[in-house]
Tab-separated table of C-alpha atoms and ligand atoms in Angstrom:
chain	number	residue	atom	x	y	z
A	1	MET	CA	3.840	-26.194	-5.746
A	2	LYS	CA	2.393	-29.638	-6.326
A	3	ILE	CA	1.007	-29.902	-9.850
A	4	PHE	CA	-1.122	-32.670	-11.332
A	5	LEU	CA	-1.048	-33.039	-15.120
A	6	GLU	CA	-3.630	-34.872	-17.229
A	7	THR	CA	-3.138	-35.554	-20.930
A	8	TYR	CA	-5.794	-36.085	-23.610
A	9	GLY	CA	-5.398	-36.584	-27.357
A	10	CYS	CA	-2.545	-37.696	-29.585
A	11	GLN	CA	1.075	-38.739	-29.001
A	12	MET	CA	2.163	-35.169	-29.706
A	13	ASN	CA	0.279	-34.132	-26.570
A	14	VAL	CA	1.961	-36.881	-24.549
A	15	SER	CA	5.298	-35.592	-25.814
A	16	ASP	CA	4.302	-31.992	-24.977
A	17	SER	CA	3.261	-33.036	-21.463
A	18	GLU	CA	6.768	-34.407	-20.959
A	19	ILE	CA	8.118	-30.977	-21.968
A	20	VAL	CA	5.678	-29.309	-19.545
A	21	CYS	CA	6.865	-31.557	-16.687
A	22	SER	CA	10.455	-30.627	-17.437
A	23	VAL	CA	9.684	-26.867	-17.516
A	24	LEU	CA	7.783	-27.130	-14.215
A	25	ALA	CA	10.479	-29.219	-12.507
A	26	ALA	CA	13.168	-26.702	-13.562
A	27	ALA	CA	11.125	-23.985	-11.816
A	28	GLY	CA	11.051	-26.031	-8.599
A	29	HIS	CA	7.535	-27.432	-8.885
A	30	GLU	CA	6.692	-31.031	-8.055
A	31	ILE	CA	4.570	-33.328	-10.240
A	32	ALA	CA	1.837	-34.784	-7.985
A	33	PRO	CA	0.970	-38.473	-8.492
A	34	ALA	CA	-2.724	-37.832	-7.701
A	35	LEU	CA	-5.157	-34.944	-8.087
A	36	GLU	CA	-5.966	-35.010	-4.359
A	37	GLU	CA	-2.403	-33.958	-3.502
A	38	ALA	CA	-2.201	-31.079	-5.999
A	39	GLU	CA	-2.716	-27.324	-5.705
A	40	VAL	CA	-2.675	-26.916	-9.488
A	41	VAL	CA	-4.219	-29.187	-12.106
A	42	LEU	CA	-3.154	-28.801	-15.717
A	43	ILE	CA	-5.185	-30.470	-18.474
A	44	ASN	CA	-3.468	-30.913	-21.828
A	45	THR	CA	-6.294	-30.916	-24.365
A	46	CYS	CA	-7.164	-31.983	-27.911
A	47	ALA	CA	-9.321	-30.148	-30.479
A	48	ILE	CA	-9.418	-32.575	-33.398
A	49	ARG	CA	-13.101	-33.563	-33.093
A	50	GLU	CA	-16.091	-32.324	-31.096
A	51	ASN	CA	-16.047	-35.366	-28.809
A	52	ALA	CA	-12.559	-34.292	-27.631
A	53	TYR	CA	-14.172	-31.034	-26.435
A	54	ARG	CA	-17.061	-32.921	-24.839
A	55	LYS	CA	-14.604	-35.042	-22.859
A	56	ILE	CA	-12.776	-31.964	-21.542
A	57	TYR	CA	-15.973	-30.110	-20.619
A	58	GLY	CA	-17.120	-33.249	-18.780
A	59	ARG	CA	-13.794	-33.369	-16.929
A	60	LEU	CA	-14.020	-29.668	-16.006
A	61	ASP	CA	-17.579	-30.139	-14.713
A	62	ARG	CA	-16.428	-33.055	-12.555
A	63	LEU	CA	-13.608	-30.896	-11.141
A	64	ARG	CA	-16.041	-28.334	-9.696
A	65	PRO	CA	-16.704	-29.931	-6.291
A	66	HIS	CA	-13.002	-30.791	-5.834
A	67	ARG	CA	-11.966	-27.221	-6.659
A	68	LEU	CA	-14.474	-25.766	-4.188
A	69	ARG	CA	-13.266	-28.143	-1.483
A	70	MET	CA	-9.621	-27.177	-2.135
A	71	ILE	CA	-10.407	-23.451	-2.088
A	72	LYS	CA	-12.235	-23.905	1.217
A	73	GLU	CA	-9.320	-25.850	2.718
A	74	LYS	CA	-6.289	-24.036	1.225
A	75	GLY	CA	-7.671	-20.739	-0.100
A	76	HIS	CA	-6.545	-21.390	-3.679
A	77	PHE	CA	-6.673	-23.929	-6.502
A	78	VAL	CA	-5.572	-23.403	-10.110
A	79	VAL	CA	-7.183	-25.201	-13.060
A	80	GLY	CA	-5.126	-24.686	-16.211
A	81	LEU	CA	-6.027	-25.680	-19.755
A	82	LEU	CA	-3.124	-26.435	-22.085
A	83	GLY	CA	-2.871	-27.647	-25.682
A	84	CYS	CA	-5.019	-27.463	-28.788
A	85	MET	CA	-8.412	-26.681	-27.219
A	86	ALA	CA	-6.797	-23.886	-25.171
A	87	GLN	CA	-5.210	-22.451	-28.314
A	88	ASN	CA	-8.428	-22.712	-30.324
A	89	LEU	CA	-10.872	-21.277	-27.786
A	90	LYS	CA	-8.445	-18.959	-25.972
A	91	LYS	CA	-10.201	-16.675	-23.453
A	92	ASP	CA	-13.592	-18.239	-24.234
A	93	MET	CA	-12.369	-21.070	-21.996
A	94	PHE	CA	-12.765	-18.713	-19.027
A	95	LYS	CA	-16.525	-18.960	-19.543
A	96	HIS	CA	-16.236	-22.299	-17.784
A	97	PRO	CA	-16.392	-21.472	-14.068
A	98	VAL	CA	-13.407	-23.591	-12.992
A	99	VAL	CA	-10.784	-22.498	-15.555
A	100	ASN	CA	-8.344	-19.775	-14.546
A	101	LEU	CA	-5.311	-20.473	-16.738
A	102	VAL	CA	-5.118	-20.964	-20.540
A	103	VAL	CA	-1.802	-21.789	-22.242
A	104	GLY	CA	-1.295	-22.724	-25.914
A	105	PRO	CA	1.129	-25.385	-27.255
A	106	ASP	CA	3.852	-22.829	-28.042
A	107	ASN	CA	3.763	-21.091	-24.653
A	108	TYR	CA	4.802	-23.750	-22.150
A	109	ARG	CA	8.016	-21.932	-21.198
A	110	ALA	CA	5.761	-19.235	-19.676
A	111	LEU	CA	3.941	-21.692	-17.376
A	112	PRO	CA	6.025	-21.091	-14.203
A	113	ASP	CA	5.536	-17.293	-14.444
A	114	LEU	CA	1.805	-17.619	-15.098
A	115	ILE	CA	1.353	-20.032	-12.190
A	116	ALA	CA	3.399	-17.735	-9.916
A	117	LYS	CA	1.198	-14.760	-10.873
A	118	LEU	CA	-1.961	-16.705	-10.040
A	119	ALA	CA	-0.520	-18.015	-6.766
A	120	ALA	CA	0.506	-14.506	-5.679
A	121	ARG	CA	-3.102	-13.343	-5.621
A	122	ASP	CA	-5.656	-14.369	-3.092
A	123	GLN	CA	-8.743	-13.709	-5.247
A	124	ILE	CA	-10.311	-16.914	-6.495
A	125	LYS	CA	-11.420	-16.034	-9.996
A	126	GLN	CA	-8.226	-14.475	-11.346
A	127	THR	CA	-7.182	-15.530	-14.832
A	128	GLU	CA	-3.985	-15.702	-16.871
A	129	ILE	CA	-3.618	-16.535	-20.559
A	130	ASP	CA	-0.777	-17.047	-23.026
A	131	ALA	CA	-1.991	-18.465	-26.335
A	132	ASP	CA	0.241	-16.893	-28.972
A	133	LEU	CA	1.485	-19.202	-31.713
A	134	SER	CA	5.188	-18.978	-32.484
A	135	GLU	CA	6.996	-19.481	-35.782
A	136	TYR	CA	10.149	-20.611	-33.990
A	137	GLU	CA	9.407	-22.442	-30.737
A	138	THR	CA	10.717	-26.031	-30.877
A	139	TYR	CA	11.546	-26.286	-27.152
A	140	GLN	CA	15.207	-26.539	-28.096
A	141	GLY	CA	17.360	-27.226	-25.057
A	142	ILE	CA	14.562	-28.714	-22.928
A	143	ASP	CA	15.065	-32.328	-21.904
A	144	PRO	CA	11.528	-33.766	-21.605
A	145	LYS	CA	10.808	-35.581	-18.344
A	146	ARG	CA	9.913	-39.090	-19.495
A	147	PHE	CA	6.958	-41.127	-18.376
A	148	ASP	CA	7.626	-44.831	-17.851
A	149	GLY	CA	7.722	-47.360	-20.666
A	150	VAL	CA	9.980	-48.820	-23.326
A	151	ASN	CA	9.101	-46.166	-25.923
A	152	ALA	CA	10.225	-42.548	-25.914
A	153	TRP	CA	8.402	-39.931	-28.015
A	154	VAL	CA	10.700	-37.488	-29.763
A	155	THR	CA	9.063	-34.508	-31.448
A	156	ILE	CA	11.144	-33.589	-34.497
A	157	MET	CA	8.919	-30.931	-36.033
A	158	ARG	CA	5.923	-28.913	-34.883
A	159	GLY	CA	2.965	-27.361	-36.693
A	160	CYS	CA	1.399	-28.013	-40.077
A	161	ASP	CA	1.218	-25.929	-43.264
A	162	ASN	CA	-1.074	-28.253	-45.225
A	163	PHE	CA	-4.443	-26.779	-44.294
A	164	CYS	CA	-6.502	-29.864	-45.165
A	165	THR	CA	-9.926	-28.210	-45.175
A	166	PHE	CA	-11.388	-30.335	-42.328
A	167	CYS	CA	-8.468	-29.982	-39.941
A	168	VAL	CA	-7.996	-27.616	-37.016
A	169	VAL	CA	-4.326	-28.487	-36.420
A	170	PRO	CA	-2.797	-25.680	-38.564
A	171	TYR	CA	-4.746	-23.221	-36.357
A	172	THR	CA	-3.949	-24.830	-33.008
A	173	ARG	CA	-0.317	-25.732	-33.637
A	174	GLY	CA	0.710	-23.043	-36.108
A	175	ARG	CA	3.340	-23.087	-38.828
A	176	GLU	CA	5.798	-25.887	-39.534
A	177	ARG	CA	9.194	-25.699	-37.881
A	178	SER	CA	11.870	-28.358	-37.362
A	179	ARG	CA	14.338	-29.077	-34.603
A	180	SER	CA	18.017	-29.224	-35.477
A	181	LEU	CA	19.540	-32.651	-36.137
A	182	SER	CA	22.082	-32.119	-33.360
A	183	ASP	CA	19.336	-31.356	-30.806
A	184	VAL	CA	17.355	-34.472	-31.817
A	185	LEU	CA	20.450	-36.697	-31.765
A	186	ALA	CA	21.548	-35.392	-28.366
A	187	GLU	CA	18.088	-36.312	-27.054
A	188	VAL	CA	18.260	-39.812	-28.567
A	189	HIS	CA	21.698	-40.433	-27.003
A	190	ARG	CA	20.276	-39.407	-23.604
A	191	LEU	CA	17.313	-41.762	-24.115
A	192	VAL	CA	19.576	-44.721	-24.813
A	193	ALA	CA	21.574	-43.893	-21.679
A	194	GLN	CA	18.281	-43.804	-19.721
A	195	GLY	CA	17.458	-47.317	-20.994
A	196	PHE	CA	14.755	-46.646	-23.619
A	197	SER	CA	14.709	-49.301	-26.354
A	198	GLN	CA	12.425	-47.603	-28.848
A	199	VAL	CA	12.230	-44.062	-30.188
A	200	THR	CA	9.147	-42.767	-32.035
A	201	LEU	CA	9.778	-39.651	-34.110
A	202	LEU	CA	6.755	-37.348	-34.080
A	203	GLY	CA	5.537	-34.591	-36.352
A	204	GLN	CA	2.223	-33.492	-37.863
A	205	ASN	CA	3.838	-34.156	-41.227
A	206	VAL	CA	7.258	-35.729	-40.744
A	207	ASN	CA	8.200	-35.467	-44.419
A	208	SER	CA	8.152	-31.677	-44.097
A	209	TYR	CA	11.125	-31.972	-41.739
A	210	GLN	CA	13.858	-29.669	-42.940
A	211	ALA	CA	16.825	-28.412	-40.978
A	212	GLU	CA	20.279	-27.346	-42.143
A	213	GLY	CA	19.558	-28.824	-45.599
A	214	LEU	CA	18.671	-32.243	-44.130
A	215	SER	CA	15.479	-34.149	-44.904
A	216	PHE	CA	13.428	-36.540	-42.767
A	217	ALA	CA	15.131	-39.516	-44.487
A	218	ASP	CA	18.541	-38.126	-43.396
A	219	LEU	CA	17.265	-37.606	-39.864
A	220	ILE	CA	15.729	-41.073	-39.412
A	221	VAL	CA	18.909	-42.748	-40.667
A	222	ALA	CA	20.998	-40.702	-38.209
A	223	VAL	CA	18.632	-41.695	-35.363
A	224	ALA	CA	18.677	-45.383	-36.395
A	225	ASP	CA	22.486	-45.286	-36.374
A	226	VAL	CA	22.673	-44.178	-32.737
A	227	PRO	CA	24.148	-47.224	-30.923
A	228	GLY	CA	21.651	-48.847	-28.563
A	229	VAL	CA	18.441	-47.855	-30.377
A	230	SER	CA	16.605	-51.172	-30.890
A	231	ARG	CA	13.622	-49.756	-32.761
A	232	VAL	CA	12.727	-46.513	-34.512
A	233	ARG	CA	9.139	-45.624	-35.450
A	234	PHE	CA	7.655	-42.451	-36.889
A	235	THR	CA	4.281	-40.836	-37.365
A	236	SER	CA	2.854	-39.408	-39.612
A	237	PRO	CA	3.841	-38.832	-43.212
A	238	HIS	CA	1.477	-37.154	-45.722
A	239	PRO	CA	0.891	-39.237	-48.868
A	240	LYS	CA	1.575	-36.196	-51.075
A	241	ASP	CA	5.299	-36.226	-50.332
A	242	PHE	CA	6.711	-39.673	-49.634
A	243	PRO	CA	10.267	-39.658	-51.004
A	244	ASP	CA	12.075	-42.744	-52.311
A	245	ALA	CA	14.957	-41.936	-49.949
A	246	LEU	CA	12.649	-42.601	-46.993
A	247	LEU	CA	11.497	-45.934	-48.460
A	248	GLU	CA	15.148	-46.920	-48.921
A	249	ALA	CA	15.984	-45.862	-45.370
A	250	ILE	CA	13.166	-48.029	-43.971
A	251	ALA	CA	14.018	-50.995	-46.212
A	252	ASN	CA	17.763	-50.877	-45.464
A	253	HIS	CA	17.795	-50.275	-41.718
A	254	PRO	CA	16.827	-53.350	-39.694
A	255	ASN	CA	15.951	-51.220	-36.657
A	256	ILE	CA	13.526	-48.904	-38.511
A	257	CYS	CA	10.151	-50.614	-38.031
A	258	LYS	CA	8.430	-51.806	-41.176
A	259	HIS	CA	5.257	-49.921	-40.380
A	260	ILE	CA	3.926	-46.853	-42.146
A	261	HIS	CA	0.905	-44.880	-41.026
A	262	LEU	CA	-0.410	-43.313	-44.223
A	263	PRO	CA	-3.629	-41.316	-43.762
A	264	LEU	CA	-5.991	-41.844	-46.735
A	265	GLN	CA	-9.007	-39.802	-45.448
A	266	SER	CA	-11.218	-40.720	-48.460
A	267	GLY	CA	-11.160	-42.937	-51.536
A	268	SER	CA	-13.163	-40.488	-53.649
A	269	ASP	CA	-11.196	-38.056	-55.828
A	270	ARG	CA	-13.993	-35.511	-55.582
A	271	VAL	CA	-13.950	-35.597	-51.762
A	272	LEU	CA	-10.126	-35.636	-51.643
A	273	GLU	CA	-10.161	-32.475	-53.732
A	274	LEU	CA	-12.662	-30.795	-51.395
A	275	MET	CA	-10.423	-31.844	-48.503
A	276	SER	CA	-7.364	-30.287	-50.284
A	277	ARG	CA	-5.423	-33.500	-49.853
A	278	THR	CA	-3.606	-32.961	-53.212
A	279	TYR	CA	-3.578	-36.637	-54.290
A	280	THR	CA	-6.100	-38.918	-55.989
A	281	GLY	CA	-7.201	-42.395	-54.943
A	282	ALA	CA	-5.126	-43.866	-57.797
A	283	GLU	CA	-2.024	-41.971	-56.646
A	284	PHE	CA	-2.533	-43.181	-53.075
A	285	LEU	CA	-2.922	-46.781	-54.297
A	286	ALA	CA	0.216	-46.478	-56.451
A	287	LEU	CA	2.161	-45.221	-53.421
A	288	ALA	CA	0.828	-48.043	-51.204
A	289	GLN	CA	1.808	-50.613	-53.862
A	290	LYS	CA	5.277	-49.083	-54.211
A	291	ILE	CA	5.692	-49.225	-50.424
A	292	ARG	CA	4.711	-52.914	-50.410
A	293	ARG	CA	7.120	-53.656	-53.286
A	294	SER	CA	10.021	-51.814	-51.641
A	295	ILE	CA	9.596	-53.104	-48.083
A	296	PRO	CA	8.771	-56.809	-47.710
A	297	ASN	CA	6.246	-57.560	-44.912
A	298	VAL	CA	5.538	-53.858	-44.376
A	299	SER	CA	2.371	-53.038	-42.505
A	300	ILE	CA	0.353	-49.988	-43.559
A	301	SER	CA	-2.225	-48.336	-41.331
A	302	THR	CA	-4.453	-45.390	-42.153
A	303	ASP	CA	-6.957	-42.732	-41.058
A	304	ILE	CA	-10.315	-42.319	-42.786
A	305	ILE	CA	-13.039	-39.705	-42.337
A	306	VAL	CA	-16.648	-40.630	-43.172
A	307	GLY	CA	-19.378	-38.095	-43.865
A	308	PHE	CA	-17.260	-35.183	-45.095
A	309	PRO	CA	-19.707	-32.542	-46.460
A	310	THR	CA	-21.444	-33.623	-49.713
A	311	GLU	CA	-20.112	-37.229	-49.409
A	312	THR	CA	-22.490	-39.438	-51.405
A	313	GLU	CA	-23.098	-43.180	-51.295
A	314	SER	CA	-20.947	-43.452	-54.424
A	315	ASP	CA	-18.049	-41.557	-52.722
A	316	HIS	CA	-18.384	-43.878	-49.727
A	317	GLN	CA	-18.285	-46.958	-52.000
A	318	LYS	CA	-15.043	-45.652	-53.528
A	319	THR	CA	-13.512	-45.441	-50.035
A	320	LEU	CA	-14.683	-49.006	-49.291
A	321	ILE	CA	-13.166	-50.301	-52.528
A	322	LEU	CA	-9.838	-48.547	-51.924
A	323	LEU	CA	-9.768	-49.832	-48.332
A	324	LYS	CA	-10.107	-53.381	-49.690
A	325	THR	CA	-7.667	-52.856	-52.569
A	326	VAL	CA	-4.881	-51.473	-50.386
A	327	GLY	CA	-5.602	-54.051	-47.667
A	328	PHE	CA	-4.545	-51.966	-44.658
A	329	GLU	CA	-3.243	-53.847	-41.642
A	330	SER	CA	-5.289	-51.445	-39.513
A	331	ALA	CA	-7.431	-48.326	-39.903
A	332	TYR	CA	-8.681	-45.551	-37.629
A	333	ILE	CA	-12.058	-44.407	-38.931
A	334	PHE	CA	-13.706	-41.169	-37.784
A	335	LYS	CA	-17.002	-39.373	-38.363
A	336	TYR	CA	-16.463	-35.912	-39.835
A	337	SER	CA	-16.690	-33.307	-37.097
A	338	GLU	CA	-16.949	-29.667	-38.128
A	339	ARG	CA	-14.212	-27.562	-36.514
A	340	LYS	CA	-14.526	-23.841	-35.934
A	341	GLY	CA	-12.259	-21.713	-38.157
A	342	THR	CA	-11.412	-24.449	-40.694
A	343	ILE	CA	-11.875	-23.915	-44.438
A	344	ALA	CA	-14.511	-26.693	-44.568
A	345	SER	CA	-16.545	-25.042	-41.792
A	346	LYS	CA	-16.665	-21.823	-43.839
A	347	LYS	CA	-17.287	-23.341	-47.266
A	348	PHE	CA	-19.298	-26.539	-46.806
A	349	PRO	CA	-22.312	-27.144	-44.545
A	350	ASP	CA	-22.011	-30.333	-42.443
A	351	ASP	CA	-24.773	-31.946	-44.521
A	352	VAL	CA	-24.299	-35.708	-44.075
A	353	SER	CA	-26.736	-36.878	-41.414
A	354	SER	CA	-25.480	-38.445	-38.225
A	355	ALA	CA	-27.338	-41.685	-39.081
A	356	LEU	CA	-25.581	-41.917	-42.468
A	357	LYS	CA	-22.199	-41.228	-40.872
A	358	THR	CA	-22.910	-44.070	-38.440
A	359	SER	CA	-23.918	-46.552	-41.138
A	360	ARG	CA	-20.847	-45.665	-43.235
A	361	ILE	CA	-18.452	-45.954	-40.315
A	362	VAL	CA	-19.942	-49.357	-39.420
A	363	ALA	CA	-19.561	-50.572	-43.025
A	364	LEU	CA	-15.900	-49.518	-43.101
A	365	PHE	CA	-15.206	-50.957	-39.627
A	366	ASP	CA	-16.749	-54.317	-40.538
A	367	THR	CA	-14.806	-54.554	-43.788
A	368	GLN	CA	-11.552	-53.534	-42.098
A	369	ARG	CA	-12.127	-56.089	-39.322
A	370	GLU	CA	-12.441	-58.873	-41.924
A	371	ILE	CA	-9.316	-57.704	-43.784
A	372	ALA	CA	-7.298	-57.521	-40.556
A	373	LEU	CA	-8.520	-60.942	-39.381
A	374	GLU	CA	-7.576	-62.541	-42.673
A	375	LYS	CA	-4.128	-60.903	-42.650
A	376	ASN	CA	-3.512	-61.830	-39.017
A	377	ARG	CA	-4.527	-65.461	-39.582
A	378	THR	CA	-1.833	-65.815	-42.265
A	379	LYS	CA	0.713	-65.118	-39.499
A	380	ILE	CA	-0.274	-68.197	-37.462
A	381	GLY	CA	2.722	-70.523	-37.314
A	382	SER	CA	5.258	-67.851	-38.190
A	383	THR	CA	7.853	-66.401	-35.814
A	384	LEU	CA	7.789	-62.629	-35.275
A	385	ASN	CA	10.177	-60.342	-33.448
A	386	VAL	CA	8.182	-58.856	-30.587
A	387	MET	CA	9.325	-56.083	-28.265
A	388	LEU	CA	8.240	-56.837	-24.709
A	389	GLU	CA	6.226	-53.877	-23.420
A	390	GLY	CA	4.603	-55.036	-20.186
A	391	GLU	CA	2.122	-57.282	-18.404
A	392	SER	CA	-1.269	-58.037	-19.966
A	393	ASP	CA	-4.121	-56.239	-18.135
A	394	LYS	CA	-6.680	-58.725	-19.381
A	395	ARG	CA	-4.888	-62.060	-18.978
A	396	PRO	CA	-3.017	-62.659	-15.735
A	397	GLY	CA	0.280	-64.482	-16.297
A	398	PHE	CA	0.554	-63.114	-19.831
A	399	GLN	CA	2.730	-60.359	-21.251
A	400	VAL	CA	2.142	-57.982	-24.174
A	401	GLY	CA	4.460	-56.761	-26.856
A	402	LYS	CA	4.474	-55.209	-30.304
A	403	THR	CA	5.594	-56.599	-33.640
A	404	GLU	CA	7.561	-54.418	-36.029
A	405	GLY	CA	4.270	-53.848	-37.851
A	406	ASN	CA	2.798	-52.461	-34.589
A	407	MET	CA	0.533	-55.472	-33.950
A	408	THR	CA	-0.178	-56.298	-30.308
A	409	VAL	CA	0.899	-59.815	-29.300
A	410	ILE	CA	-0.071	-61.579	-26.067
A	411	PHE	CA	2.061	-64.443	-24.801
A	412	PRO	CA	2.758	-66.367	-21.569
A	413	GLN	CA	5.179	-64.771	-19.092
A	414	THR	CA	8.844	-64.755	-20.146
A	415	PRO	CA	11.889	-64.024	-17.984
A	416	HIS	CA	13.086	-61.126	-20.197
A	417	PRO	CA	13.319	-57.465	-19.154
A	418	LEU	CA	10.969	-54.916	-20.756
A	419	GLY	CA	12.247	-53.615	-24.082
A	420	THR	CA	13.819	-56.963	-25.096
A	421	ILE	CA	13.004	-58.173	-28.599
A	422	ILE	CA	11.898	-61.819	-28.362
A	423	PRO	CA	11.047	-64.282	-31.156
A	424	ILE	CA	7.399	-65.245	-30.658
A	425	VAL	CA	5.637	-68.047	-32.515
A	426	VAL	CA	2.099	-66.955	-33.418
A	427	THR	CA	-0.443	-69.555	-32.303
A	428	ASP	CA	-3.766	-67.742	-32.847
A	429	ALA	CA	-5.142	-64.446	-34.133
A	430	THR	CA	-8.110	-62.101	-33.859
A	431	SER	CA	-8.619	-58.971	-35.970
A	432	ALA	CA	-6.898	-56.861	-33.303
A	433	THR	CA	-4.432	-59.139	-31.502
A	434	LEU	CA	-2.065	-62.042	-32.056
A	435	LEU	CA	-1.620	-64.796	-29.507
A	436	GLY	CA	1.762	-66.509	-29.275
A	437	LYS	CA	4.424	-68.194	-27.228
A	438	SER	CA	8.070	-67.481	-26.756
A	439	GLN	CA	10.095	-69.628	-29.148
A	440	SER	CA	12.676	-70.482	-26.516
A	441	LEU	CA	9.958	-71.550	-24.059
A	442	SER	CA	8.140	-73.597	-26.693
A	443	MET	CA	11.203	-75.840	-27.156
A	444	PRO	CA	12.582	-76.620	-23.717
A	445	VAL	CA	15.911	-78.485	-23.820
A	446	LEU	CA	14.434	-81.659	-22.285
A	447	GLU	CA	11.905	-81.982	-25.066
A	448	MET	CA	14.623	-81.852	-27.685
A	449	PHE	CA	16.290	-85.082	-26.524
B	501	LIG	N1	-13.287	-34.638	-38.224
B	501	LIG	C1	-13.023	-35.959	-38.156
B	501	LIG	N2	-11.777	-36.463	-38.193
B	501	LIG	C2	-10.750	-35.598	-38.298
B	501	LIG	N3	-9.413	-35.796	-38.382
B	501	LIG	C3	-8.810	-34.596	-38.458
B	501	LIG	N4	-9.729	-33.601	-38.449
B	501	LIG	C4	-10.942	-34.219	-38.366
B	501	LIG	C5	-12.275	-33.737	-38.336
B	501	LIG	N5	-12.552	-32.435	-38.412
B	501	LIG	C6	-8.794	-37.128	-38.405
B	501	LIG	C7	-7.981	-37.336	-39.683
B	501	LIG	C8	-6.571	-37.262	-39.187
B	501	LIG	C9	-6.703	-37.829	-37.789
B	501	LIG	C10	-5.584	-37.512	-36.871
B	501	LIG	O1	-7.912	-37.253	-37.318
B	501	LIG	O2	-8.285	-38.611	-40.186
B	501	LIG	O3	-5.674	-38.009	-39.984
B	502	LIG	FE1	-4.375	-31.799	-40.264
B	502	LIG	FE2	-3.824	-32.247	-42.860
B	502	LIG	FE3	-1.973	-31.125	-41.245
B	502	LIG	FE4	-2.617	-33.711	-40.932
B	502	LIG	S1	-1.664	-32.808	-42.768
B	502	LIG	S2	-2.380	-32.171	-39.286
B	502	LIG	S3	-4.808	-33.718	-41.424
B	502	LIG	S4	-3.948	-30.219	-41.837
């Protein structure tokens, strides 16, 4: 059958969609380039905040006329929901009139059978569901079908055992489990052979990686040592367990990018405790300072939640102060969104008003924008190693790339193939982007004589 797959949410979902494509292709299905050509549409969903749900419901509503048209023309059309929202809402998803397949993140191997069962019946509103979490599924042995680009996502562990009180992930992705080192390395070797320049290691909490007595630091070093890997990135570590061995690995391996995404969530010890984050603001700051001491020119990004239940103006001020003190290169800031089934939803009413959440998010955004602008301006005149990722959508004749610190750089067209690391001289900066020119192009031979 021809199957169209749409992906929402985080990089883990992108990586899972690549697994789904591989499972479907092995069963003889074809991935359709456009919805119009497909008999099955699969939507890989996110559950992290309410607006992720809103987006999916909006998408399902918009699918209604298309589905009716397809059923009229062909007699059948399957709409399948995959991923975190499917796992969280399970058969409640069938309340939406278009959905007839629900498959959780640990059940993708069952997709071909479920689709075959639906296709074998001629009734329109038949349903199939498989949303059972597994303690073991790591999709060992499946070679994900890659989407285009210079970066390849490699999931090294699945699930989360931390149960931060606000977070739905432990319920939608289940318990922590790691892939074997040999399976990960075999995948990385294949990626190099396929021409990928960068590998990003993914896990809900990468420092919980544990397989055959090996830690995440052991794993990342082994990946960095695979010949042909130009850059290795990873996301995300939890601040509660950031081992020195990992800092050393990053500092000592030129191809491990000097960028660490370290989710803070709040700068208030009281709120951090209610969130069950198991560190204080002072401990987070000490870790950030140690990271900066150990890895010169490291860039640190973060996640912050505003308006967690009971958050006061004084708690918010503590977050603002810590944001300034750490001086993050970038920050993702979210309004607290109550998630069904989480500890916070059972223990703490969502009592910070929407207006207060908005004013706090704006205050943090504005401060972070100033910090980022100031930091980016200090880079003007310096030369940075930039991996060429593609053409600029906004500026014709310009290309885009990423620095080691994950900053986006825009520069005039170069003759290099995608994935090449080019020295770029930074000529200007905004809070979000650097502007530059290729060093080789800025000094043409004629000018030198
Ligand atoms: N509400 C708002 N933000 C959330 N995050 C996780 N759960 C919630 C929630 N219920 C944020 C955290 C996490 C990031 C991936 O999403 O900041 O680090
Ligand atoms: Fe969610 Fe906390 Fe696990 Fe991250 S560490 S996925 S925030 S429960």
